[in-house]
XYZ file of N, CA, C and O in Angstrom:
732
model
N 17.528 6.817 34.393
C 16.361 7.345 35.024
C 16.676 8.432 36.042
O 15.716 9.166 36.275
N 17.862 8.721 36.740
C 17.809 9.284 37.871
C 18.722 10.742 36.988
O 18.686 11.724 37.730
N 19.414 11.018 35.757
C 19.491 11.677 35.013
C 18.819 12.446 34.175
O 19.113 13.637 34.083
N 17.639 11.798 33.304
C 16.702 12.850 32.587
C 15.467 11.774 33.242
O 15.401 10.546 33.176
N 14.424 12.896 33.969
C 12.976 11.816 34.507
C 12.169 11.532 33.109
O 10.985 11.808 33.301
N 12.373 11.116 31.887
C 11.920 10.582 31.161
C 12.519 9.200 30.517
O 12.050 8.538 29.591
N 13.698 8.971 31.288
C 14.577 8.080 30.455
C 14.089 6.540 30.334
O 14.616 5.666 29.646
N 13.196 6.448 30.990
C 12.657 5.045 30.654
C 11.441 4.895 28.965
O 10.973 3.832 28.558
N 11.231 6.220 28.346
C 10.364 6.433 27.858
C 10.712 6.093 26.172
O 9.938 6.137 25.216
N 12.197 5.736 26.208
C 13.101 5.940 25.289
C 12.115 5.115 24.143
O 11.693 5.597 23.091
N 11.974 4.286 24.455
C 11.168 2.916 23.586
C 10.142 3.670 22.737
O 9.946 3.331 21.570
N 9.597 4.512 23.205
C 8.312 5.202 22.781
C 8.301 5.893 22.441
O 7.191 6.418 22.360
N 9.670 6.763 21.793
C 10.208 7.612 21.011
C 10.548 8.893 21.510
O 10.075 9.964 21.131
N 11.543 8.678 22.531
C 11.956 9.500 23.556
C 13.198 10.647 22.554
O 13.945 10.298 21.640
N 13.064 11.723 23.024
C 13.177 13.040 22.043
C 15.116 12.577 21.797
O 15.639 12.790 20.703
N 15.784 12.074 22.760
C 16.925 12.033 22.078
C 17.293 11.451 21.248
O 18.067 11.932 20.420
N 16.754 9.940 21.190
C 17.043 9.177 20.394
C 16.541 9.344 18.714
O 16.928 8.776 17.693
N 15.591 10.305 18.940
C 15.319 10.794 17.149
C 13.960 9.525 16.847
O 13.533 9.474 15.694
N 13.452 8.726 17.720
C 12.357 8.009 16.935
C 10.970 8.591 17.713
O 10.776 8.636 18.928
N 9.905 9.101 16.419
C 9.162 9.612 16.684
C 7.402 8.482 17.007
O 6.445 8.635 17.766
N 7.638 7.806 16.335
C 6.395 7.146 16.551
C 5.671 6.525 15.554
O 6.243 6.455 14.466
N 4.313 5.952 15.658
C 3.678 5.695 14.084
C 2.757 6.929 13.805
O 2.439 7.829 14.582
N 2.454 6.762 12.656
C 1.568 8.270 12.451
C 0.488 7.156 11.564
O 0.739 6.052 11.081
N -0.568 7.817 11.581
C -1.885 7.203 10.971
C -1.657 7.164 9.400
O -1.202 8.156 8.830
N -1.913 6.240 8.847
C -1.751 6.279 6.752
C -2.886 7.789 6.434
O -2.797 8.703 5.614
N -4.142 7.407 7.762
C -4.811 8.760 6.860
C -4.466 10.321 6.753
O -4.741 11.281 6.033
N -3.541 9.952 8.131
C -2.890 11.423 8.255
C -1.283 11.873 7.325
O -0.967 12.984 6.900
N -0.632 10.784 7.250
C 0.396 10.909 6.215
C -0.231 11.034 4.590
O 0.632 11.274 3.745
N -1.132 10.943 4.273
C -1.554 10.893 2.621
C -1.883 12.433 2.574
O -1.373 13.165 1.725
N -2.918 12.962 3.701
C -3.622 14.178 3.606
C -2.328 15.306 3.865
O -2.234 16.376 3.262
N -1.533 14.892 4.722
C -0.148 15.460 4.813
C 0.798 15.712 3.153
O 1.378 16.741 2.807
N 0.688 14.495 2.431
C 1.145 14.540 1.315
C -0.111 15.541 -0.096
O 0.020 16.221 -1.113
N -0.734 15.232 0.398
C -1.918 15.819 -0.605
C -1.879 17.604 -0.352
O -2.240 18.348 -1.263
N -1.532 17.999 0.615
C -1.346 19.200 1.274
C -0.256 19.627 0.632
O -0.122 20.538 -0.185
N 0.519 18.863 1.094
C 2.338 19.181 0.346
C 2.482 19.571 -0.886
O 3.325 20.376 -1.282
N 1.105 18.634 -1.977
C 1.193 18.785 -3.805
C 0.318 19.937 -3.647
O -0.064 20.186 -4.790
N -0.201 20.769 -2.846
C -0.479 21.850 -3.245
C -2.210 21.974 -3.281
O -2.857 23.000 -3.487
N -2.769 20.497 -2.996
C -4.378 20.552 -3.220
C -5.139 20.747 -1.767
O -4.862 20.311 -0.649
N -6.211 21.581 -2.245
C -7.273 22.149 -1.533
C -7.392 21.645 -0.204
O -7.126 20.454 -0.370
N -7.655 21.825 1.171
C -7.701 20.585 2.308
C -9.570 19.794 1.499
O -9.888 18.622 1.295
N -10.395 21.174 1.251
C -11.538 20.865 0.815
C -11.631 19.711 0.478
O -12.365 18.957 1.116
N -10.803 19.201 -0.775
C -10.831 18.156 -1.666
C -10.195 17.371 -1.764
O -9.743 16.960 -2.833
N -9.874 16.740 -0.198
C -9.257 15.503 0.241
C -9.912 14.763 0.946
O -10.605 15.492 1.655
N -10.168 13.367 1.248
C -10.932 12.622 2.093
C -10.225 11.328 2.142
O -10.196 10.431 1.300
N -9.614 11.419 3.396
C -8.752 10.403 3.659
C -9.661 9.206 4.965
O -9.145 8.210 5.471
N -11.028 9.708 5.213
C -11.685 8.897 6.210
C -12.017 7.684 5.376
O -13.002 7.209 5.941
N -11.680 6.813 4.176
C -11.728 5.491 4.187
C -10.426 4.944 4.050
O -10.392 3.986 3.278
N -8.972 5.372 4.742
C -8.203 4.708 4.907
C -7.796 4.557 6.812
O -8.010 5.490 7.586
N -7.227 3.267 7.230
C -7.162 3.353 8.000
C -5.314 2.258 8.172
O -4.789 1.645 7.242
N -5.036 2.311 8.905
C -3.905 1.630 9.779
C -2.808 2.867 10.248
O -3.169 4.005 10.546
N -1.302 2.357 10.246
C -0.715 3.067 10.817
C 1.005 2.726 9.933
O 1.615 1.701 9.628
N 1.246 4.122 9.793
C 2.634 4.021 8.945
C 3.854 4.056 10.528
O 3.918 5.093 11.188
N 4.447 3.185 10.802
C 5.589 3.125 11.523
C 7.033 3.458 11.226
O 8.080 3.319 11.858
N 6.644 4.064 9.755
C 8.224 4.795 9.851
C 8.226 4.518 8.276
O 7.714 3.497 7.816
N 8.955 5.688 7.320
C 8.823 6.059 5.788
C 10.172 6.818 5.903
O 10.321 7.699 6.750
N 11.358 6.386 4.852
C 12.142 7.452 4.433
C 11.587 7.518 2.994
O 10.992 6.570 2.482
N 11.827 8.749 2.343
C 11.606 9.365 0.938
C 13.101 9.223 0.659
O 13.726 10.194 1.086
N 13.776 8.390 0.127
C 15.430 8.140 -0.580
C 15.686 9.247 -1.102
O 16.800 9.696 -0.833
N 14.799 10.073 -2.003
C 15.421 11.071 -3.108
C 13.601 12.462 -3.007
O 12.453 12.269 -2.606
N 14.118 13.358 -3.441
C 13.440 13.795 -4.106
C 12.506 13.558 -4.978
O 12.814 13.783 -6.149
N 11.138 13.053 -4.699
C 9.851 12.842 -5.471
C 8.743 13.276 -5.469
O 8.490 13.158 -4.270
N 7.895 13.685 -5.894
C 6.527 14.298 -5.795
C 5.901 13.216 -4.828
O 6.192 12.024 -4.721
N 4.827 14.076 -4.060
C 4.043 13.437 -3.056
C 3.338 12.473 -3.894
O 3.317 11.384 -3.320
N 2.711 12.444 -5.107
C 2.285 11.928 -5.736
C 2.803 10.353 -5.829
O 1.845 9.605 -5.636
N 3.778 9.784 -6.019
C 4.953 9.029 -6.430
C 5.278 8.475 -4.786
O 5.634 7.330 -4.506
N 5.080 9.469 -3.919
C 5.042 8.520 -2.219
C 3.295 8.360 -2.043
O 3.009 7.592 -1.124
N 2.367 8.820 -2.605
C 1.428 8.099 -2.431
C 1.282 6.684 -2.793
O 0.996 5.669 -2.158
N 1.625 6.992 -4.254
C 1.407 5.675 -5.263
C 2.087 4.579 -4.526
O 1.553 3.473 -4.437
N 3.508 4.898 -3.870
C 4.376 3.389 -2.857
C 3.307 3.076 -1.923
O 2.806 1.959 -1.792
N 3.003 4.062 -1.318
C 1.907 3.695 0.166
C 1.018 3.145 -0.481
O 1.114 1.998 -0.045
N -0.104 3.118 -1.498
C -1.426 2.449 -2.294
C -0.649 1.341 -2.459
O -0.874 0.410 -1.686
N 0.205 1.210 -3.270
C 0.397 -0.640 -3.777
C 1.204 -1.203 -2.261
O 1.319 -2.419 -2.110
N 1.748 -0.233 -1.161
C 2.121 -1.390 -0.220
C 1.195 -1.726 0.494
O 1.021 -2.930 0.681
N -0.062 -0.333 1.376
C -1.002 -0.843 2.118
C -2.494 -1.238 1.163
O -3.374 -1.836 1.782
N -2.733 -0.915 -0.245
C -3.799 -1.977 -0.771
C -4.790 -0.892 -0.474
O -5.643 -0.985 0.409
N -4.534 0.746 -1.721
C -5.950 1.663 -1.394
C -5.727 2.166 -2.446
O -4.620 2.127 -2.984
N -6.648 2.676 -2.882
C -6.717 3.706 -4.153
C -7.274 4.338 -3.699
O -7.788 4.332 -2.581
N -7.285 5.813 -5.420
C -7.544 7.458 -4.945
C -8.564 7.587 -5.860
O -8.160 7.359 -7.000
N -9.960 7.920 -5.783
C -11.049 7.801 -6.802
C -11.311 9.288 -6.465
O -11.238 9.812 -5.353
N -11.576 9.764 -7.442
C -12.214 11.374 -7.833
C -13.884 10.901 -8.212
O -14.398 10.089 -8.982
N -14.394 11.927 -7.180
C -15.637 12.183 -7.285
C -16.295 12.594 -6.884
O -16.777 12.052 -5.890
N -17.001 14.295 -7.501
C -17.761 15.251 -7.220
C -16.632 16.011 -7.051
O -16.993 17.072 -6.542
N -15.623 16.001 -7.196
C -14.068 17.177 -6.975
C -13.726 17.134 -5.707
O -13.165 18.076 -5.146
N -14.044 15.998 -5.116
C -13.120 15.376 -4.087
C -12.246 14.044 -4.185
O -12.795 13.043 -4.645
N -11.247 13.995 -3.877
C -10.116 13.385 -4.057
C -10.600 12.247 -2.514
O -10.574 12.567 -1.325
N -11.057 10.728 -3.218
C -11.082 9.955 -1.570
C -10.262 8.996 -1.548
O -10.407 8.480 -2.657
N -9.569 8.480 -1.052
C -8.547 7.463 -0.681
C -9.089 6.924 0.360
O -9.238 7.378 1.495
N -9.631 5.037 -0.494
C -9.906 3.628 -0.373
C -9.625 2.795 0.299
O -8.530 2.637 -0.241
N -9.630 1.986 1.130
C -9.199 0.904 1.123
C -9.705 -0.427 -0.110
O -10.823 -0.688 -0.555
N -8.850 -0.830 -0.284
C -9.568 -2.290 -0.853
C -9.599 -3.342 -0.508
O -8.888 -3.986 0.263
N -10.810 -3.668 -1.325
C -11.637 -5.534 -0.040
C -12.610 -5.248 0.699
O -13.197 -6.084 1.386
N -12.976 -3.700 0.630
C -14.212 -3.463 1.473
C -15.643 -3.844 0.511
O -15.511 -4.142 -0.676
N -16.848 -3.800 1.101
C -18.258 -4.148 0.444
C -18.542 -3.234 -0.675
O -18.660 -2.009 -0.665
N -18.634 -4.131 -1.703
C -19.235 -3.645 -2.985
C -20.102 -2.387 -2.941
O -21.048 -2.886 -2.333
N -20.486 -1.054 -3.154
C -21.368 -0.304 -2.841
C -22.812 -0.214 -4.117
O -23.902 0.346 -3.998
N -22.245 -1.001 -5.274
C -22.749 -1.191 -6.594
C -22.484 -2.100 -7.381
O -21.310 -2.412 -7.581
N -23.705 -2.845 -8.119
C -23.124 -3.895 -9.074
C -23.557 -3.296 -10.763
O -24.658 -2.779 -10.954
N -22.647 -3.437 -11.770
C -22.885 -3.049 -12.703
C -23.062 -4.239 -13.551
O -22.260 -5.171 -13.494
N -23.984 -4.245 -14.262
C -23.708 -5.490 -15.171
C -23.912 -4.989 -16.059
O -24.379 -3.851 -16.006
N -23.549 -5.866 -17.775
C -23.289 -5.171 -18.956
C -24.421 -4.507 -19.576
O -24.350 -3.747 -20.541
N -25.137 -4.742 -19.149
C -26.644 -4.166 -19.642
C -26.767 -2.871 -19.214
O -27.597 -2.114 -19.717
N -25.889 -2.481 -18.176
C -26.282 -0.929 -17.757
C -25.406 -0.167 -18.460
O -25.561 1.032 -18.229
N -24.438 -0.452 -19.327
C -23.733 -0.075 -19.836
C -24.058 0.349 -21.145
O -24.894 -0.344 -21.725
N -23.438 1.657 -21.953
C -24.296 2.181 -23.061
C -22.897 1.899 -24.267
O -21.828 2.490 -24.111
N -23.124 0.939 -25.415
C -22.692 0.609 -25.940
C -22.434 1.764 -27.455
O -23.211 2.242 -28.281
N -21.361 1.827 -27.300
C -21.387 3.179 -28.688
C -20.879 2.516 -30.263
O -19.861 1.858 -30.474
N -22.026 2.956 -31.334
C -21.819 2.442 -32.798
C -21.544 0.831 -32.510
O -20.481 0.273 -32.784
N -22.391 0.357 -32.067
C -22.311 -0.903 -32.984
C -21.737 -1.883 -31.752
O -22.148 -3.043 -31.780
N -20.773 -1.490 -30.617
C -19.097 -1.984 -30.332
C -19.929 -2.936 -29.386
O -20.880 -2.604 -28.679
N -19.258 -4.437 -29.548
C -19.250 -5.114 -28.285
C -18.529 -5.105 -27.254
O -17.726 -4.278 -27.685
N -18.037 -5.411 -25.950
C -17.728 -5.371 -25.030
C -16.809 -6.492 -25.449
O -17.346 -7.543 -25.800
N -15.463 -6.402 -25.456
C -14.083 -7.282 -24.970
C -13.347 -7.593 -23.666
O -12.522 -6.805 -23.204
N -13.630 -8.650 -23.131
C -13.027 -9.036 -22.171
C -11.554 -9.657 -22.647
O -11.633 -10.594 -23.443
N -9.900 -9.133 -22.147
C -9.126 -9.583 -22.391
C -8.266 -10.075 -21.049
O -8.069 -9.123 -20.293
N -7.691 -11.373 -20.557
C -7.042 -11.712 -19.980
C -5.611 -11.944 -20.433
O -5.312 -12.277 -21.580
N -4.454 -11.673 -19.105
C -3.447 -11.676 -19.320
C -2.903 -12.438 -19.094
O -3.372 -12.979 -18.093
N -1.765 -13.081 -19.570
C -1.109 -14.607 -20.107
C -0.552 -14.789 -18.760
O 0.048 -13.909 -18.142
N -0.803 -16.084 -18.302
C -0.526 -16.761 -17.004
C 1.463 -16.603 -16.560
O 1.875 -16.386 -15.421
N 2.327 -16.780 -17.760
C 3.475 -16.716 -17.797
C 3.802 -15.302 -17.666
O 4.998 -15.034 -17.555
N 3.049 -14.453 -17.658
C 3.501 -12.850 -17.622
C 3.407 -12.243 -15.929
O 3.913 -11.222 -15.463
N 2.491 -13.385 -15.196
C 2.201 -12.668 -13.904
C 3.281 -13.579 -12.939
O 3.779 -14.632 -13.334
N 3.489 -13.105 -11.891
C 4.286 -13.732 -11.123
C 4.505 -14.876 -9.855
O 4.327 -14.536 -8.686
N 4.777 -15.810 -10.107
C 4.568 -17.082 -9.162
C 4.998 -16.752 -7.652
O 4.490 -17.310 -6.679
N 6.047 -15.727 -7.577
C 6.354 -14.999 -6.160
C 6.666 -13.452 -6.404
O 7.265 -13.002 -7.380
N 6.158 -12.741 -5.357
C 6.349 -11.419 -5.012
C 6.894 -11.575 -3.950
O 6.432 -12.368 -3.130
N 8.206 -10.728 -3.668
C 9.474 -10.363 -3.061
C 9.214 -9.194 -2.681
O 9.017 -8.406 -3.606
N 9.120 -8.684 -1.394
C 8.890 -7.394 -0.496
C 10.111 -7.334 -0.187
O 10.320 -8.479 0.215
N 11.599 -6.464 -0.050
C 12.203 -6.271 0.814
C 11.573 -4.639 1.595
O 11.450 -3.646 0.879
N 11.321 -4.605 2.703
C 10.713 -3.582 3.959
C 11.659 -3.430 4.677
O 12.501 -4.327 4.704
N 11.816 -2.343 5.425
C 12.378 -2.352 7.275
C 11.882 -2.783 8.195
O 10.701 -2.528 8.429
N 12.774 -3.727 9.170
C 11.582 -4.654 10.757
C 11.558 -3.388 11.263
O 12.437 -2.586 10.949
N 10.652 -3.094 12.019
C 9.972 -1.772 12.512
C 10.198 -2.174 13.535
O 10.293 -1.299 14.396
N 10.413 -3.727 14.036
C 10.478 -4.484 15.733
C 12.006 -4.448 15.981
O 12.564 -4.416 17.077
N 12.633 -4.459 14.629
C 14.421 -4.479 15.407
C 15.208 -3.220 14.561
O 15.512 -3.212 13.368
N 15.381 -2.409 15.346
C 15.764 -1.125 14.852
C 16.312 -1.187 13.079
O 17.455 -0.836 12.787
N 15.540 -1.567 12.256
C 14.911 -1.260 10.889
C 15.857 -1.571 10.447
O 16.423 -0.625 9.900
N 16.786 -3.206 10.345
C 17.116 -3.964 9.698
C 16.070 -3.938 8.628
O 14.924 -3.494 8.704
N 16.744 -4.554 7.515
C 16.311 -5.244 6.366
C 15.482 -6.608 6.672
O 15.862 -7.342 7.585
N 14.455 -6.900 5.965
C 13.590 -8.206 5.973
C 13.487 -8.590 4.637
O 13.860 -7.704 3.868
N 13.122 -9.571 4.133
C 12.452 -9.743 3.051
C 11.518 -10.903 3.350
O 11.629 -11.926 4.026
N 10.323 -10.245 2.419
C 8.881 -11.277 3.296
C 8.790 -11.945 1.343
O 9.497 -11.837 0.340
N 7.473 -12.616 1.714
C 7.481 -13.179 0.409
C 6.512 -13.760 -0.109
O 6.501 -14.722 0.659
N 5.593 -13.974 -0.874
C 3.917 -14.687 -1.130
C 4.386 -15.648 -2.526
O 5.147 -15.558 -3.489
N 3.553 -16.457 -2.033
C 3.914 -17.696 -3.916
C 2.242 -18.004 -3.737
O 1.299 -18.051 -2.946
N 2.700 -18.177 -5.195
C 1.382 -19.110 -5.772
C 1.522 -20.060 -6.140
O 2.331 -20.287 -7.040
N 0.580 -21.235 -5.427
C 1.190 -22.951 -5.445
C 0.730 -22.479 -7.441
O 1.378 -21.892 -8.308
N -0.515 -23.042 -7.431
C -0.773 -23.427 -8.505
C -0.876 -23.027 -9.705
O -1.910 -23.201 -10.349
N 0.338 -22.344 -10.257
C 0.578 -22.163 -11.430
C 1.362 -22.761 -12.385
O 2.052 -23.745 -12.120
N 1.314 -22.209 -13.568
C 2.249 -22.479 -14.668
C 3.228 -21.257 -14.088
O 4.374 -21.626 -13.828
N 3.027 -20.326 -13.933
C 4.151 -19.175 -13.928
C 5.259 -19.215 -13.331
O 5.051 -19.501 -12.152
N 6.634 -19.033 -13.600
C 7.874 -18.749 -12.640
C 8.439 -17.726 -12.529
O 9.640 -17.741 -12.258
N 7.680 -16.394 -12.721
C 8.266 -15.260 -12.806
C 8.635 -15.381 -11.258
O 8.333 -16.203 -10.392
N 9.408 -14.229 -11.267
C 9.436 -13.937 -9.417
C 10.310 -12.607 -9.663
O 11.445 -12.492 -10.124
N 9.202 -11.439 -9.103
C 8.967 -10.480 -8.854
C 9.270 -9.606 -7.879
O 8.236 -9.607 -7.211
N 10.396 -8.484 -7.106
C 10.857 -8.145 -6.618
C 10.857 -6.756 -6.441
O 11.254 -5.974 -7.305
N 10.196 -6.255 -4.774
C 9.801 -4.888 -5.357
C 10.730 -4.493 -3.697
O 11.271 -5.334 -2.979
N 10.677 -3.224 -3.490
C 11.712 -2.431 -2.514
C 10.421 -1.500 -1.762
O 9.656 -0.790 -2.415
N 10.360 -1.666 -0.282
C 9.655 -0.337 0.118
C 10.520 0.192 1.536
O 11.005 -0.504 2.428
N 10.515 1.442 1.410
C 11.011 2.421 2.456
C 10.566 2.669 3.338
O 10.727 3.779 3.845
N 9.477 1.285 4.125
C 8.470 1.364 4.851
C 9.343 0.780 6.004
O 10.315 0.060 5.774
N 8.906 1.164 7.372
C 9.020 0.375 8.438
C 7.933 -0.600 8.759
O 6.854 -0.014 8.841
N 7.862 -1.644 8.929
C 6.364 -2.172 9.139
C 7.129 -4.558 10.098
O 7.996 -5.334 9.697
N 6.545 -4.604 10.806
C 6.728 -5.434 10.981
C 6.394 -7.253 10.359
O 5.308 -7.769 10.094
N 7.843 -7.872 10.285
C 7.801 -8.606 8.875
C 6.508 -9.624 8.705
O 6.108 -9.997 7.602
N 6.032 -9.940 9.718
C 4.200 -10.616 9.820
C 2.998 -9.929 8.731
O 2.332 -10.454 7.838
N 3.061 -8.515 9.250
C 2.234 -7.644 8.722
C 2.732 -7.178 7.503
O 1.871 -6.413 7.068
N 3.840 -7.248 6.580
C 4.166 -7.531 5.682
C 4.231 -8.113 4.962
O 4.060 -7.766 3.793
N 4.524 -9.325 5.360
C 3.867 -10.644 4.482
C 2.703 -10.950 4.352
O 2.436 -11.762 3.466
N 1.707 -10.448 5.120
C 0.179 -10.277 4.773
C -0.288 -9.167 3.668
O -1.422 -9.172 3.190
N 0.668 -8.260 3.336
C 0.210 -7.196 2.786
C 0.915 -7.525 1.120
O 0.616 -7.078 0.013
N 1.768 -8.330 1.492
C 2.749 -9.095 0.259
C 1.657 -10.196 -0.343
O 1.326 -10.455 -1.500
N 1.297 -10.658 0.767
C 0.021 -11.951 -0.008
C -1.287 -11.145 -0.426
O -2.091 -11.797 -1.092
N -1.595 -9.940 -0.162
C -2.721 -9.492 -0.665
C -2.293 -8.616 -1.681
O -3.224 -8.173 -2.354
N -1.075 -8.199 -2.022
C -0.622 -7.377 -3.277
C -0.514 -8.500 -4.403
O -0.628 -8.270 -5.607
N -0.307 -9.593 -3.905
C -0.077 -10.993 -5.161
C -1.231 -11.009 -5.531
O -1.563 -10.691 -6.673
N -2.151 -11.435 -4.495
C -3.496 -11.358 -4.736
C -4.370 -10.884 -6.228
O -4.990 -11.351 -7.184
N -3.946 -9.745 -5.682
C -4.609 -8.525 -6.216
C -4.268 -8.520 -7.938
O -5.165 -8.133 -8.687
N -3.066 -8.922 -8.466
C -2.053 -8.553 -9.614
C -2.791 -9.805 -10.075
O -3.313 -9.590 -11.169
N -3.029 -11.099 -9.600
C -3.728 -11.956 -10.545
C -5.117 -11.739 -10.470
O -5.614 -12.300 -11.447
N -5.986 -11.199 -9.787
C -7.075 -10.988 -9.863
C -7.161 -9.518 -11.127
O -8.078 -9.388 -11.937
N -6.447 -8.948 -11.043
C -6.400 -7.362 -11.987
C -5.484 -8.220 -13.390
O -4.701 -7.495 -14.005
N -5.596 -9.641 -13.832
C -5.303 -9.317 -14.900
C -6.576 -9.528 -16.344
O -6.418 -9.439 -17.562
N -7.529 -9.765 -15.688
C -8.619 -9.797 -16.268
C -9.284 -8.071 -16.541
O -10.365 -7.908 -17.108
């Protein structure tokens, strides 16, 4: 402290130490959407919300390909419509219900509902993340599903900083999600 008058500030991403801070998910996507080259016009990142605490890109990839990691880790999709590009959260309120009747059936065709075989989806999903709380060690968080037949166990990698609580919440709502999407 009595050397540089900021030195207590270090924690909070004080300029020597190289750590900058969290940056908003809506501002890192529109950042990436910018980067692939599209319009600012035809971006709308006001239905995502939290906060990215720290992302390395390992290699060379299209922004595209670091969106898609950020959607399946924080739980948003990118819907086109009217030639704007909006990025979701999901789990928010239904805005429409469709039922099959509104639907326009072509030559003849009935509507097939197909579900996917209980042994194909996975009884645990395996997050390994960075602790964002202890200078970005390795964690691995983890979600099961009591009641299945299934024993897959499923193992995915993110380049995220994020703390291992709030990870394992985002791990139990990505499980979630994979048995609910196999219908």
């Amino acid at each position: 402290p009595d050397v540089w008058s900021d030195g207590a500030n270090w924690q909070l991403g004080h300029w020597l130490t190289g750590l900058l801070g969290a940056v908003s998910l809506a501002a890192l996507v529109r950042h990436l959407c910018l980067a692939a080259g599209m319009d600012s016009a035809h971006i709308d990142v006001s239905g995502l919300w939290g906060a990215v605490e720290g992302l390395v890109i390992p290699a060379i990839e299209s922004p595209r390909a670091t969106i898609s990691m950020l959607a399946r880790h924080f739980g948003f999709d990118a819907v086109e419509s009217e030639g704007v590009l909006r990025f979701v959260m999901r789990g928010r309120a239904s805005v429409a219900t469709i039922t099959p009747d509104d639907f326009v059936a072509g030559n003849g065709e009935d509507f097939e509902r197909t579900r996917g075989q209980e042994t194909e989806l996975p009884q645990v999903l395996r997050w390994s993340v960075a602790r964002a709380d202890e200078d970005y060690d390795s964690a691995l968080v983890e979600a099961r599903r009591i009641t299945t037949g299934a024993v897959r166990v499923t193992a995915e990698s993110f380049p995220v900083a994020v703390a291992p609580e709030e990870a394992e919440r985002r791990c139990r709502r990505a499980l979630m999600e994979t048995w609910t999407a196999r219908e």
